[in-house]
PDB file of C-alpha atoms and ligand atoms in Angstrom:
ATOM      1  CA  MET A  16      82.903 136.111  22.827  1.00 42.00           C
ATOM      2  CA  ALA A  17      85.175 133.005  21.498  1.00 50.00           C
ATOM      3  CA  GLU A  18      83.287 131.022  18.518  1.00 62.00           C
ATOM      4  CA  THR A  19      83.146 127.273  19.727  1.00 66.00           C
ATOM      5  CA  ASN A  20      82.206 124.189  17.516  1.00 71.00           C
ATOM      6  CA  ARG A  21      78.484 124.696  18.045  1.00 69.00           C
ATOM      7  CA  ASP A  22      78.397 127.859  16.097  1.00 84.00           C
ATOM      8  CA  PHE A  23      79.097 126.111  12.811  1.00 93.00           C
ATOM      9  CA  TRP A  24      77.109 123.268  13.240  1.00 95.00           C
ATOM     10  CA  LYS A  25      73.410 124.623  12.799  1.00 95.00           C
ATOM     11  CA  THR A  26      72.630 120.788  13.239  1.00 96.00           C
ATOM     12  CA  PRO A  27      74.647 117.990  15.351  1.00 96.00           C
ATOM     13  CA  ALA A  28      76.820 116.119  13.155  1.00 97.00           C
ATOM     14  CA  VAL A  29      75.476 113.211  15.492  1.00 98.00           C
ATOM     15  CA  GLU A  30      72.039 113.625  14.487  1.00 98.00           C
ATOM     16  CA  ILE A  31      72.559 114.820  10.283  1.00 98.00           C
ATOM     17  CA  LEU A  32      74.615 112.274   8.991  1.00 98.00           C
ATOM     18  CA  ARG A  33      72.833 109.234  10.976  1.00 98.00           C
ATOM     19  CA  MET A  34      71.518 106.948   8.807  1.00 98.00           C
ATOM     20  CA  ARG A  35      67.276 108.009   8.133  1.00 97.00           C
ATOM     21  CA  PRO A  36      65.460 104.491   7.774  1.00 96.00           C
ATOM     22  CA  GLY A  37      64.523 104.808   3.692  1.00 96.00           C
ATOM     23  CA  GLN A  38      67.837 107.288   2.667  1.00 98.00           C
ATOM     24  CA  THR A  39      69.060 106.705  -0.303  1.00 98.00           C
ATOM     25  CA  ILE A  40      72.431 107.066  -1.153  1.00 98.00           C
ATOM     26  CA  SER A  41      72.125 107.548  -4.570  1.00 96.00           C
ATOM     27  CA  GLU A  42      69.977 110.896  -3.584  1.00 96.00           C
ATOM     28  CA  LEU A  43      73.258 112.043  -1.708  1.00 98.00           C
ATOM     29  CA  ASP A  44      74.588 115.242  -2.287  1.00 98.00           C
ATOM     30  CA  ARG A  45      78.476 113.516  -2.270  1.00 98.00           C
ATOM     31  CA  ASN A  46      80.013 117.341  -1.940  1.00 98.00           C
ATOM     32  CA  GLY A  47      77.547 118.909   0.325  1.00 98.00           C
ATOM     33  CA  THR A  48      78.178 119.975   3.957  1.00 98.00           C
ATOM     34  CA  PRO A  49      75.607 119.052   5.507  1.00 98.00           C
ATOM     35  CA  GLY A  50      74.467 120.682   8.993  1.00 97.00           C
ATOM     36  CA  PHE A  51      78.223 122.891   8.813  1.00 97.00           C
ATOM     37  CA  ILE A  52      77.507 125.674   8.505  1.00 94.00           C
ATOM     38  CA  GLY A  53      81.333 127.228   7.990  1.00 93.00           C
ATOM     39  CA  ASP A  54      83.769 127.124   4.697  1.00 95.00           C
ATOM     40  CA  LYS A  55      86.943 125.339   4.429  1.00 97.00           C
ATOM     41  CA  SER A  56      89.082 127.447   6.707  1.00 96.00           C
ATOM     42  CA  ASP A  57      86.339 127.011   9.646  1.00 95.00           C
ATOM     43  CA  GLY A  58      86.316 123.269   8.930  1.00 96.00           C
ATOM     44  CA  LEU A  59      90.251 123.444   9.071  1.00 96.00           C
ATOM     45  CA  ARG A  60      90.339 125.606  12.143  1.00 95.00           C
ATOM     46  CA  LEU A  61      87.866 123.629  13.808  1.00 95.00           C
ATOM     47  CA  LEU A  62      89.728 120.107  13.648  1.00 96.00           C
ATOM     48  CA  GLU A  63      92.719 121.856  14.634  1.00 95.00           C
ATOM     49  CA  GLU A  64      90.743 123.176  18.397  1.00 95.00           C
ATOM     50  CA  ARG A  65      88.143 120.101  18.439  1.00 96.00           C
ATOM     51  CA  GLY A  66      91.382 117.683  17.646  1.00 97.00           C
ATOM     52  CA  THR A  67      92.666 118.851  21.063  1.00 97.00           C
ATOM     53  CA  ASP A  68      89.334 118.246  22.976  1.00 97.00           C
ATOM     54  CA  LEU A  69      89.577 114.447  21.554  1.00 98.00           C
ATOM     55  CA  SER A  70      92.889 113.942  22.930  1.00 98.00           C
ATOM     56  CA  VAL A  71      91.756 115.117  26.038  1.00 98.00           C
ATOM     57  CA  LEU A  72      88.817 113.111  25.920  1.00 98.00           C
ATOM     58  CA  GLN A  73      90.797 109.653  24.627  1.00 98.00           C
ATOM     59  CA  GLU A  74      93.247 110.367  27.530  1.00 98.00           C
ATOM     60  CA  LYS A  75      90.798 109.860  29.716  1.00 98.00           C
ATOM     61  CA  LEU A  76      89.061 106.706  28.489  1.00 98.00           C
ATOM     62  CA  TYR A  77      92.716 105.447  28.658  1.00 98.00           C
ATOM     63  CA  ALA A  78      93.425 106.495  32.564  1.00 97.00           C
ATOM     64  CA  ASN A  79      90.044 104.949  33.470  1.00 97.00           C
ATOM     65  CA  GLY A  80      91.021 101.632  31.295  1.00 97.00           C
ATOM     66  CA  ARG A  81      94.272 101.408  34.126  1.00 94.00           C
ATOM     67  CA  SER A  82      91.916 101.459  36.759  1.00 93.00           C
ATOM     68  CA  GLY A  83      89.838  98.947  35.278  1.00 95.00           C
ATOM     69  CA  ASP A  84      86.900 100.180  32.928  1.00 97.00           C
ATOM     70  CA  ARG A  85      86.193  98.225  30.745  1.00 97.00           C
ATOM     71  CA  ARG A  86      85.124 100.280  28.385  1.00 98.00           C
ATOM     72  CA  SER A  87      86.050 100.874  24.436  1.00 98.00           C
ATOM     73  CA  ILE A  88      85.118 103.180  21.374  1.00 98.00           C
ATOM     74  CA  LEU A  89      85.392 101.307  17.920  1.00 98.00           C
ATOM     75  CA  LEU A  90      85.504 103.832  14.855  1.00 98.00           C
ATOM     76  CA  ILE A  91      84.912 101.412  11.618  1.00 99.00           C
ATOM     77  CA  LEU A  92      85.681 102.860   8.565  1.00 98.00           C
ATOM     78  CA  GLN A  93      84.211 102.021   5.121  1.00 98.00           C
ATOM     79  CA  GLY A  94      84.239 103.537   1.998  1.00 98.00           C
ATOM     80  CA  MET A  95      85.506 102.855  -1.389  1.00 96.00           C
ATOM     81  CA  ASP A  96      88.907 103.329  -2.893  1.00 93.00           C
ATOM     82  CA  THR A  97      89.911 106.898  -2.459  1.00 96.00           C
ATOM     83  CA  ALA A  98      87.096 107.789  -0.001  1.00 97.00           C
ATOM     84  CA  GLY A  99      89.793 109.230   2.389  1.00 97.00           C
ATOM     85  CA  LYS A 100      89.473 106.675   4.824  1.00 98.00           C
ATOM     86  CA  GLY A 101      93.687 106.655   5.133  1.00 97.00           C
ATOM     87  CA  GLY A 102      93.899 110.420   5.194  1.00 97.00           C
ATOM     88  CA  MET A 103      91.062 110.234   8.255  1.00 98.00           C
ATOM     89  CA  VAL A 104      93.043 108.184  10.165  1.00 98.00           C
ATOM     90  CA  ARG A 105      96.396 110.328   9.794  1.00 97.00           C
ATOM     91  CA  HIS A 106      94.229 113.553  10.472  1.00 97.00           C
ATOM     92  CA  VAL A 107      91.438 112.419  12.817  1.00 98.00           C
ATOM     93  CA  ILE A 108      93.143 109.666  14.618  1.00 98.00           C
ATOM     94  CA  GLY A 109      96.476 111.520  14.188  1.00 98.00           C
ATOM     95  CA  GLN A 110      95.604 113.933  16.986  1.00 97.00           C
ATOM     96  CA  VAL A 111      95.454 111.417  19.861  1.00 97.00           C
ATOM     97  CA  ASP A 112      98.310 109.958  21.739  1.00 96.00           C
ATOM     98  CA  PRO A 113      98.711 106.639  19.363  1.00 97.00           C
ATOM     99  CA  GLY A 114      99.657 104.436  22.096  1.00 96.00           C
ATOM    100  CA  GLY A 115      95.552 104.843  22.584  1.00 97.00           C
ATOM    101  CA  VAL A 116      94.733 103.477  19.801  1.00 98.00           C
ATOM    102  CA  ASP A 117      94.500 100.158  18.767  1.00 98.00           C
ATOM    103  CA  HIS A 118      94.444 100.443  14.404  1.00 98.00           C
ATOM    104  CA  ALA A 119      94.027  97.389  12.848  1.00 98.00           C
ATOM    105  CA  SER A 120      93.443  97.314   8.303  1.00 98.00           C
ATOM    106  CA  PHE A 121      91.812  95.080   6.652  1.00 98.00           C
ATOM    107  CA  GLY A 122      92.663  93.688   3.299  1.00 97.00           C
ATOM    108  CA  VAL A 123      92.299  90.586   1.143  1.00 98.00           C
ATOM    109  CA  PRO A 124      91.890  88.100   3.790  1.00 98.00           C
ATOM    110  CA  THR A 125      95.197  86.012   4.309  1.00 98.00           C
ATOM    111  CA  PRO A 126      95.236  82.074   3.635  1.00 98.00           C
ATOM    112  CA  GLU A 127      95.707  81.509   7.024  1.00 98.00           C
ATOM    113  CA  GLU A 128      92.432  83.867   7.592  1.00 98.00           C
ATOM    114  CA  LYS A 129      90.395  82.382   4.745  1.00 97.00           C
ATOM    115  CA  ARG A 130      90.336  79.545   7.035  1.00 98.00           C
ATOM    116  CA  HIS A 131      88.583  81.002   9.750  1.00 98.00           C
ATOM    117  CA  HIS A 132      84.994  82.235  10.259  1.00 98.00           C
ATOM    118  CA  TYR A 133      85.313  86.039   8.817  1.00 98.00           C
ATOM    119  CA  LEU A 134      84.817  87.343  12.035  1.00 98.00           C
ATOM    120  CA  TRP A 135      87.573  85.837  13.536  1.00 98.00           C
ATOM    121  CA  ARG A 136      89.921  88.295  12.390  1.00 98.00           C
ATOM    122  CA  ILE A 137      87.601  91.034  13.324  1.00 98.00           C
ATOM    123  CA  ASN A 138      87.475  89.489  16.761  1.00 98.00           C
ATOM    124  CA  LYS A 139      91.608  89.503  17.336  1.00 98.00           C
ATOM    125  CA  ALA A 140      91.821  93.204  16.434  1.00 98.00           C
ATOM    126  CA  LEU A 141      88.881  94.752  18.381  1.00 98.00           C
ATOM    127  CA  PRO A 142      90.166  97.630  20.999  1.00 98.00           C
ATOM    128  CA  ARG A 143      91.091  97.000  24.101  1.00 98.00           C
ATOM    129  CA  ALA A 144      89.507  97.943  27.289  1.00 98.00           C
ATOM    130  CA  GLY A 145      90.746 101.721  27.919  1.00 98.00           C
ATOM    131  CA  GLN A 146      91.433 101.825  23.615  1.00 98.00           C
ATOM    132  CA  LEU A 147      89.803 103.586  20.779  1.00 98.00           C
ATOM    133  CA  GLY A 148      89.746 101.334  18.129  1.00 98.00           C
ATOM    134  CA  VAL A 149      89.764 102.033  14.231  1.00 98.00           C
ATOM    135  CA  PHE A 150      89.065  99.484  11.369  1.00 98.00           C
ATOM    136  CA  ASP A 151      90.282 100.771   8.094  1.00 98.00           C
ATOM    137  CA  ARG A 152      87.836  98.818   6.281  1.00 98.00           C
ATOM    138  CA  SER A 153      86.079  96.109   8.743  1.00 98.00           C
ATOM    139  CA  HIS A 154      84.156  92.766   8.543  1.00 98.00           C
ATOM    140  CA  TYR A 155      81.477  95.012   6.392  1.00 98.00           C
ATOM    141  CA  GLU A 156      83.685  93.475   3.370  1.00 98.00           C
ATOM    142  CA  ASP A 157      82.202  90.456   3.518  1.00 98.00           C
ATOM    143  CA  VAL A 158      79.138  91.882   2.846  1.00 98.00           C
ATOM    144  CA  LEU A 159      80.350  94.473   0.241  1.00 98.00           C
ATOM    145  CA  VAL A 160      83.426  92.926  -1.968  1.00 98.00           C
ATOM    146  CA  VAL A 161      82.581  89.484  -1.365  1.00 98.00           C
ATOM    147  CA  ARG A 162      78.619  90.315  -2.757  1.00 98.00           C
ATOM    148  CA  VAL A 163      79.905  92.239  -5.259  1.00 98.00           C
ATOM    149  CA  HIS A 164      82.679  89.586  -6.462  1.00 97.00           C
ATOM    150  CA  ASP A 165      80.707  86.521  -5.833  1.00 97.00           C
ATOM    151  CA  LEU A 166      83.165  85.422  -3.643  1.00 97.00           C
ATOM    152  CA  VAL A 167      80.875  83.183  -1.844  1.00 97.00           C
ATOM    153  CA  PRO A 168      77.242  82.616  -2.895  1.00 98.00           C
ATOM    154  CA  GLU A 169      74.317  84.300  -2.489  1.00 98.00           C
ATOM    155  CA  SER A 170      72.720  82.230   0.270  1.00 98.00           C
ATOM    156  CA  VAL A 171      75.548  82.819   2.133  1.00 98.00           C
ATOM    157  CA  TRP A 172      75.985  86.679   2.443  1.00 98.00           C
ATOM    158  CA  SER A 173      72.725  86.859   2.670  1.00 98.00           C
ATOM    159  CA  GLY A 174      72.700  85.995   6.357  1.00 98.00           C
ATOM    160  CA  ARG A 175      75.610  87.729   6.980  1.00 98.00           C
ATOM    161  CA  TYR A 176      73.315  91.164   7.850  1.00 98.00           C
ATOM    162  CA  ASP A 177      72.203  89.401  10.391  1.00 98.00           C
ATOM    163  CA  GLU A 178      74.449  87.788  11.684  1.00 98.00           C
ATOM    164  CA  ILE A 179      76.886  91.069  12.177  1.00 98.00           C
ATOM    165  CA  ASN A 180      73.977  92.554  13.941  1.00 98.00           C
ATOM    166  CA  ARG A 181      73.859  89.602  16.413  1.00 98.00           C
ATOM    167  CA  PHE A 182      77.823  90.132  16.598  1.00 98.00           C
ATOM    168  CA  GLU A 183      77.834  94.094  17.567  1.00 99.00           C
ATOM    169  CA  LYS A 184      75.237  93.797  20.003  1.00 98.00           C
ATOM    170  CA  GLU A 185      77.101  91.236  21.965  1.00 98.00           C
ATOM    171  CA  LEU A 186      80.383  94.183  21.456  1.00 98.00           C
ATOM    172  CA  VAL A 187      77.791  96.635  22.729  1.00 98.00           C
ATOM    173  CA  ARG A 188      76.292  94.927  25.589  1.00 98.00           C
ATOM    174  CA  GLY A 189      80.320  94.097  25.969  1.00 98.00           C
ATOM    175  CA  GLY A 190      81.152  98.353  26.760  1.00 98.00           C
ATOM    176  CA  MET A 191      82.066  99.213  23.161  1.00 98.00           C
ATOM    177  CA  THR A 192      80.673 101.998  21.801  1.00 98.00           C
ATOM    178  CA  LEU A 193      80.668 101.384  17.663  1.00 98.00           C
ATOM    179  CA  ILE A 194      80.905 104.379  15.506  1.00 98.00           C
ATOM    180  CA  LYS A 195      80.297 103.434  11.588  1.00 98.00           C
ATOM    181  CA  VAL A 196      81.279 105.756   9.083  1.00 98.00           C
ATOM    182  CA  ALA A 197      80.424 105.224   5.496  1.00 98.00           C
ATOM    183  CA  MET A 198      82.055 107.396   3.679  1.00 98.00           C
ATOM    184  CA  PHE A 199      81.221 108.377   0.222  1.00 98.00           C
ATOM    185  CA  VAL A 200      83.178 110.025  -3.067  1.00 98.00           C
ATOM    186  CA  SER A 201      81.252 110.470  -5.937  1.00 98.00           C
ATOM    187  CA  LEU A 202      82.773 108.844  -9.499  1.00 97.00           C
ATOM    188  CA  ASP A 203      83.992 112.144 -10.546  1.00 97.00           C
ATOM    189  CA  GLU A 204      85.763 112.977  -7.621  1.00 98.00           C
ATOM    190  CA  GLN A 205      87.164 109.999  -7.876  1.00 97.00           C
ATOM    191  CA  ARG A 206      88.537 109.708 -10.889  1.00 97.00           C
ATOM    192  CA  ARG A 207      90.178 112.763  -9.826  1.00 97.00           C
ATOM    193  CA  ARG A 208      91.805 111.515  -7.042  1.00 97.00           C
ATOM    194  CA  LEU A 209      93.291 108.937  -9.402  1.00 97.00           C
ATOM    195  CA  LEU A 210      94.519 110.818 -11.850  1.00 97.00           C
ATOM    196  CA  ASP A 211      95.980 112.666  -9.073  1.00 96.00           C
ATOM    197  CA  ARG A 212      97.673 109.340  -7.769  1.00 96.00           C
ATOM    198  CA  LEU A 213      98.991 108.905 -11.489  1.00 96.00           C
ATOM    199  CA  ASN A 214     100.213 112.588 -11.447  1.00 96.00           C
ATOM    200  CA  ARG A 215     102.372 112.796  -8.370  1.00 96.00           C
ATOM    201  CA  PRO A 216     105.822 109.749  -7.846  1.00 96.00           C
ATOM    202  CA  ASP A 217     105.205 110.309  -4.346  1.00 96.00           C
ATOM    203  CA  LYS A 218     101.161 109.046  -4.682  1.00 95.00           C
ATOM    204  CA  HIS A 219     102.317 106.210  -7.237  1.00 96.00           C
ATOM    205  CA  TRP A 220     102.445 103.728  -4.233  1.00 95.00           C
ATOM    206  CA  LYS A 221      98.837 104.201  -3.627  1.00 92.00           C
ATOM    207  CA  TYR A 222      97.961 103.670  -6.664  1.00 95.00           C
ATOM    208  CA  ASN A 223      96.560 100.213  -7.606  1.00 93.00           C
ATOM    209  CA  PRO A 224      95.722  99.616 -11.574  1.00 94.00           C
ATOM    210  CA  ALA A 225      92.625  97.064  -9.973  1.00 93.00           C
ATOM    211  CA  ASP A 226      90.794 100.677  -8.518  1.00 92.00           C
ATOM    212  CA  VAL A 227      90.240 101.246 -12.075  1.00 94.00           C
ATOM    213  CA  THR A 228      88.655  98.089 -12.797  1.00 93.00           C
ATOM    214  CA  GLU A 229      86.218  98.379  -9.801  1.00 93.00           C
ATOM    215  CA  ARG A 230      84.838 101.602 -10.928  1.00 95.00           C
ATOM    216  CA  LYS A 231      82.661  99.448 -13.817  1.00 95.00           C
ATOM    217  CA  LEU A 232      81.543  97.706 -10.686  1.00 97.00           C
ATOM    218  CA  TRP A 233      80.200 101.150  -9.261  1.00 97.00           C
ATOM    219  CA  PRO A 234      76.588 100.610  -9.252  1.00 97.00           C
ATOM    220  CA  ALA A 235      77.235  97.153  -8.109  1.00 98.00           C
ATOM    221  CA  TYR A 236      78.781  98.450  -4.960  1.00 98.00           C
ATOM    222  CA  GLN A 237      76.719 101.366  -4.297  1.00 98.00           C
ATOM    223  CA  ALA A 238      73.500  98.943  -3.818  1.00 98.00           C
ATOM    224  CA  ALA A 239      75.441  96.637  -1.359  1.00 98.00           C
ATOM    225  CA  TYR A 240      76.647  99.681   0.538  1.00 98.00           C
ATOM    226  CA  GLN A 241      72.782 100.361   0.586  1.00 98.00           C
ATOM    227  CA  THR A 242      71.501  96.763   1.347  1.00 98.00           C
ATOM    228  CA  MET A 243      74.580  96.949   4.366  1.00 98.00           C
ATOM    229  CA  LEU A 244      72.789 100.721   5.432  1.00 98.00           C
ATOM    230  CA  ASP A 245      69.457  99.328   5.732  1.00 98.00           C
ATOM    231  CA  LYS A 246      70.377  95.591   6.780  1.00 98.00           C
ATOM    232  CA  THR A 247      72.911  97.114   9.574  1.00 98.00           C
ATOM    233  CA  SER A 248      72.049 100.347  10.999  1.00 98.00           C
ATOM    234  CA  THR A 249      70.391  99.593  14.186  1.00 98.00           C
ATOM    235  CA  ASP A 250      70.175 101.733  17.310  1.00 98.00           C
ATOM    236  CA  TYR A 251      72.794  99.951  19.003  1.00 98.00           C
ATOM    237  CA  ALA A 252      75.201 100.631  16.590  1.00 98.00           C
ATOM    238  CA  PRO A 253      73.915 103.112  14.112  1.00 98.00           C
ATOM    239  CA  TRP A 254      75.639 103.797  10.366  1.00 98.00           C
ATOM    240  CA  TYR A 255      76.866 107.775   9.703  1.00 98.00           C
ATOM    241  CA  VAL A 256      76.731 108.431   6.194  1.00 98.00           C
ATOM    242  CA  ILE A 257      79.025 110.875   5.402  1.00 98.00           C
ATOM    243  CA  PRO A 258      79.781 113.115   1.912  1.00 98.00           C
ATOM    244  CA  SER A 259      83.515 112.465   0.821  1.00 98.00           C
ATOM    245  CA  ASP A 260      84.321 114.581  -1.702  1.00 98.00           C
ATOM    246  CA  ARG A 261      85.669 117.233   0.447  1.00 98.00           C
ATOM    247  CA  LYS A 262      87.909 116.130   2.790  1.00 98.00           C
ATOM    248  CA  TRP A 263      87.831 118.362   5.282  1.00 98.00           C
ATOM    249  CA  TYR A 264      84.117 118.390   5.996  1.00 98.00           C
ATOM    250  CA  SER A 265      84.488 114.142   6.650  1.00 98.00           C
ATOM    251  CA  ARG A 266      86.990 114.867   9.172  1.00 98.00           C
ATOM    252  CA  ILE A 267      85.299 117.525  10.895  1.00 98.00           C
ATOM    253  CA  ALA A 268      82.692 115.654  11.094  1.00 98.00           C
ATOM    254  CA  VAL A 269      84.304 112.701  12.026  1.00 98.00           C
ATOM    255  CA  THR A 270      85.969 114.203  14.868  1.00 98.00           C
ATOM    256  CA  GLU A 271      82.637 115.563  16.229  1.00 98.00           C
ATOM    257  CA  LEU A 272      80.778 112.278  15.631  1.00 98.00           C
ATOM    258  CA  LEU A 273      83.868 110.667  17.876  1.00 98.00           C
ATOM    259  CA  ILE A 274      83.757 113.228  20.567  1.00 98.00           C
ATOM    260  CA  ASP A 275      80.214 112.638  21.411  1.00 98.00           C
ATOM    261  CA  ALA A 276      81.232 109.375  21.486  1.00 98.00           C
ATOM    262  CA  PHE A 277      83.371 110.056  24.292  1.00 98.00           C
ATOM    263  CA  GLU A 278      80.575 112.546  25.959  1.00 98.00           C
ATOM    264  CA  LYS A 279      78.650 110.121  26.389  1.00 98.00           C
ATOM    265  CA  LEU A 280      80.751 107.800  28.653  1.00 98.00           C
ATOM    266  CA  ASP A 281      80.051 110.543  30.865  1.00 98.00           C
ATOM    267  CA  LEU A 282      84.467 110.315  31.635  1.00 97.00           C
ATOM    268  CA  HIS A 283      85.894 111.632  34.507  1.00 97.00           C
ATOM    269  CA  TRP A 284      89.638 111.585  35.858  1.00 97.00           C
ATOM    270  CA  PRO A 285      90.134 108.790  37.785  1.00 95.00           C
ATOM    271  CA  VAL A 286      90.869 109.848  41.839  1.00 94.00           C
ATOM    272  CA  ALA A 287      94.222 109.002  43.763  1.00 94.00           C
ATOM    273  CA  ASN A 288      94.608 105.922  45.361  1.00 92.00           C
ATOM    274  CA  PHE A 289      96.850 107.276  47.742  1.00 96.00           C
ATOM    275  CA  ASP A 290      96.807 110.731  49.959  1.00 97.00           C
ATOM    276  CA  ILE A 291      97.700 113.308  48.208  1.00 97.00           C
ATOM    277  CA  GLU A 292      99.652 115.094  51.225  1.00 97.00           C
ATOM    278  CA  THR A 293     101.303 112.224  52.314  1.00 97.00           C
ATOM    279  CA  GLU A 294     103.191 112.095  49.042  1.00 97.00           C
ATOM    280  CA  LYS A 295     103.959 115.406  48.795  1.00 97.00           C
ATOM    281  CA  ARG A 296     105.847 115.039  51.906  1.00 98.00           C
ATOM    282  CA  ARG A 297     107.790 111.634  51.110  1.00 97.00           C
ATOM    283  CA  LEU A 298     108.128 113.150  47.783  1.00 97.00           C
ATOM    284  CA  ALA A 299     109.971 116.290  49.480  1.00 97.00           C
ATOM    285  CA  LYS A 300     112.181 114.566  51.930  1.00 97.00           C
ATOM    286  CA  SER A 301     113.266 111.599  48.856  1.00 96.00           C
TER     287      SER A 301
HETATM  288  P1  ADP B 594      93.470  99.672   0.073  1.00 56.79           P
HETATM  289  O1  ADP B 594      93.259  99.342  -0.899  1.00 56.79           O
HETATM  290  O2  ADP B 594      92.407 100.250   1.546  1.00 56.79           O
HETATM  291  O3  ADP B 594      95.307 100.483   0.600  1.00 56.79           O
HETATM  292  P2  ADP B 594      94.655  96.851   0.493  1.00 56.79           P
HETATM  293  O4  ADP B 594      95.363  97.183  -0.585  1.00 56.79           O
HETATM  294  O5  ADP B 594      95.196  96.478   1.460  1.00 56.79           O
HETATM  295  O6  ADP B 594      94.188  98.312   1.082  1.00 56.79           O
HETATM  296  O7  ADP B 594      93.261  95.968   0.736  1.00 56.79           O
HETATM  297  C1  ADP B 594      92.110  96.597   0.458  1.00 56.79           C
HETATM  298  C2  ADP B 594      91.517  95.271  -0.509  1.00 56.79           C
HETATM  299  O8  ADP B 594      91.283  94.545   0.075  1.00 56.79           O
HETATM  300  C3  ADP B 594      90.116  95.541  -1.181  1.00 56.79           C
HETATM  301  O9  ADP B 594      89.891  96.192  -1.846  1.00 56.79           O
HETATM  302  C4  ADP B 594      89.352  95.132  -0.539  1.00 56.79           C
HETATM  303  O10 ADP B 594      88.150  95.201  -1.202  1.00 56.79           O
HETATM  304  C5  ADP B 594      89.913  93.978  -0.604  1.00 56.79           C
HETATM  305  N1  ADP B 594      89.020  93.020   0.948  1.00 56.79           N
HETATM  306  C6  ADP B 594      89.464  93.597   2.376  1.00 56.79           C
HETATM  307  N2  ADP B 594      88.374  92.341   2.776  1.00 56.79           N
HETATM  308  C7  ADP B 594      87.896  91.766   1.797  1.00 56.79           C
HETATM  309  C8  ADP B 594      87.388  90.219   2.488  1.00 56.79           C
HETATM  310  N3  ADP B 594      87.109  89.680   3.473  1.00 56.79           N
HETATM  311  N4  ADP B 594      87.167  89.620   0.872  1.00 56.79           N
HETATM  312  C9  ADP B 594      87.955  90.089  -0.306  1.00 56.79           C
HETATM  313  N5  ADP B 594      88.627  90.835  -0.214  1.00 56.79           N
HETATM  314  C10 ADP B 594      89.192  92.163   0.673  1.00 56.79           C
END
């Protein structure tokens, strides 16, 4: 019998990776592969197979969107520099038709963005009906970097957790499925990845001297991530905590989370709104 993804997951990704109340990220084994029984070669093979499944599901969502279905899926990626957010977009989202993907990344706010509420740029970038949205960073930067660097007073950022929960509840009510993925790389693995960027001319463009300065703020960032998870992992929009020292694992894990979300939409191919036999006859005569 052919192997299936079930043979490789002792516990489904969607169960084992979901943020548990009281879970502490300081205790997370970032080199771990929770729930997965295979090795790297299994993971890479599975990624290809499951990428095909994901691609079919995404096309169904797109097709339904064209037929008036208002639903969409939004993958939110958060993680420290080098956690692998870009690779996730390339290797996981890269497996589906780019026409069905609404991708957005969020850096330091532009002068125009700064003049608006922090959710303004988020609202503008939300996926359209039938689309798979991907956020590389998100509104969560406004309780992460903003908190760590004191960019606004605590009295302001501390109110944002509830505000974000209310915002996301509305999105879900409107037919959006949110998959919030927090990618955790270890301090040592981050050093290795930054050194790799320094050693390879094809990666110099990815290197930012500020990333090394940020490493000094590691404990403050970890605390900010912990609070984010504690306060904004809700039943309607839970966080998934992904150990990310092994890229192959984080990629297959997120692929499974996406497939699970698509399957819960119970998508079917839209039925033809024309008579097939009539059209065949017309075509034959044309
Ligand atoms: P990346 O580093 O992911 O390749 P960019 O260099 O374009 O992407 O921008 C990311 C930087 O923008 C990060 O340092 C991040 O902390 C910062 N950033 C994102 N959102 C905000 C925000 N709301 N306020 C301040 N800085 C932000």
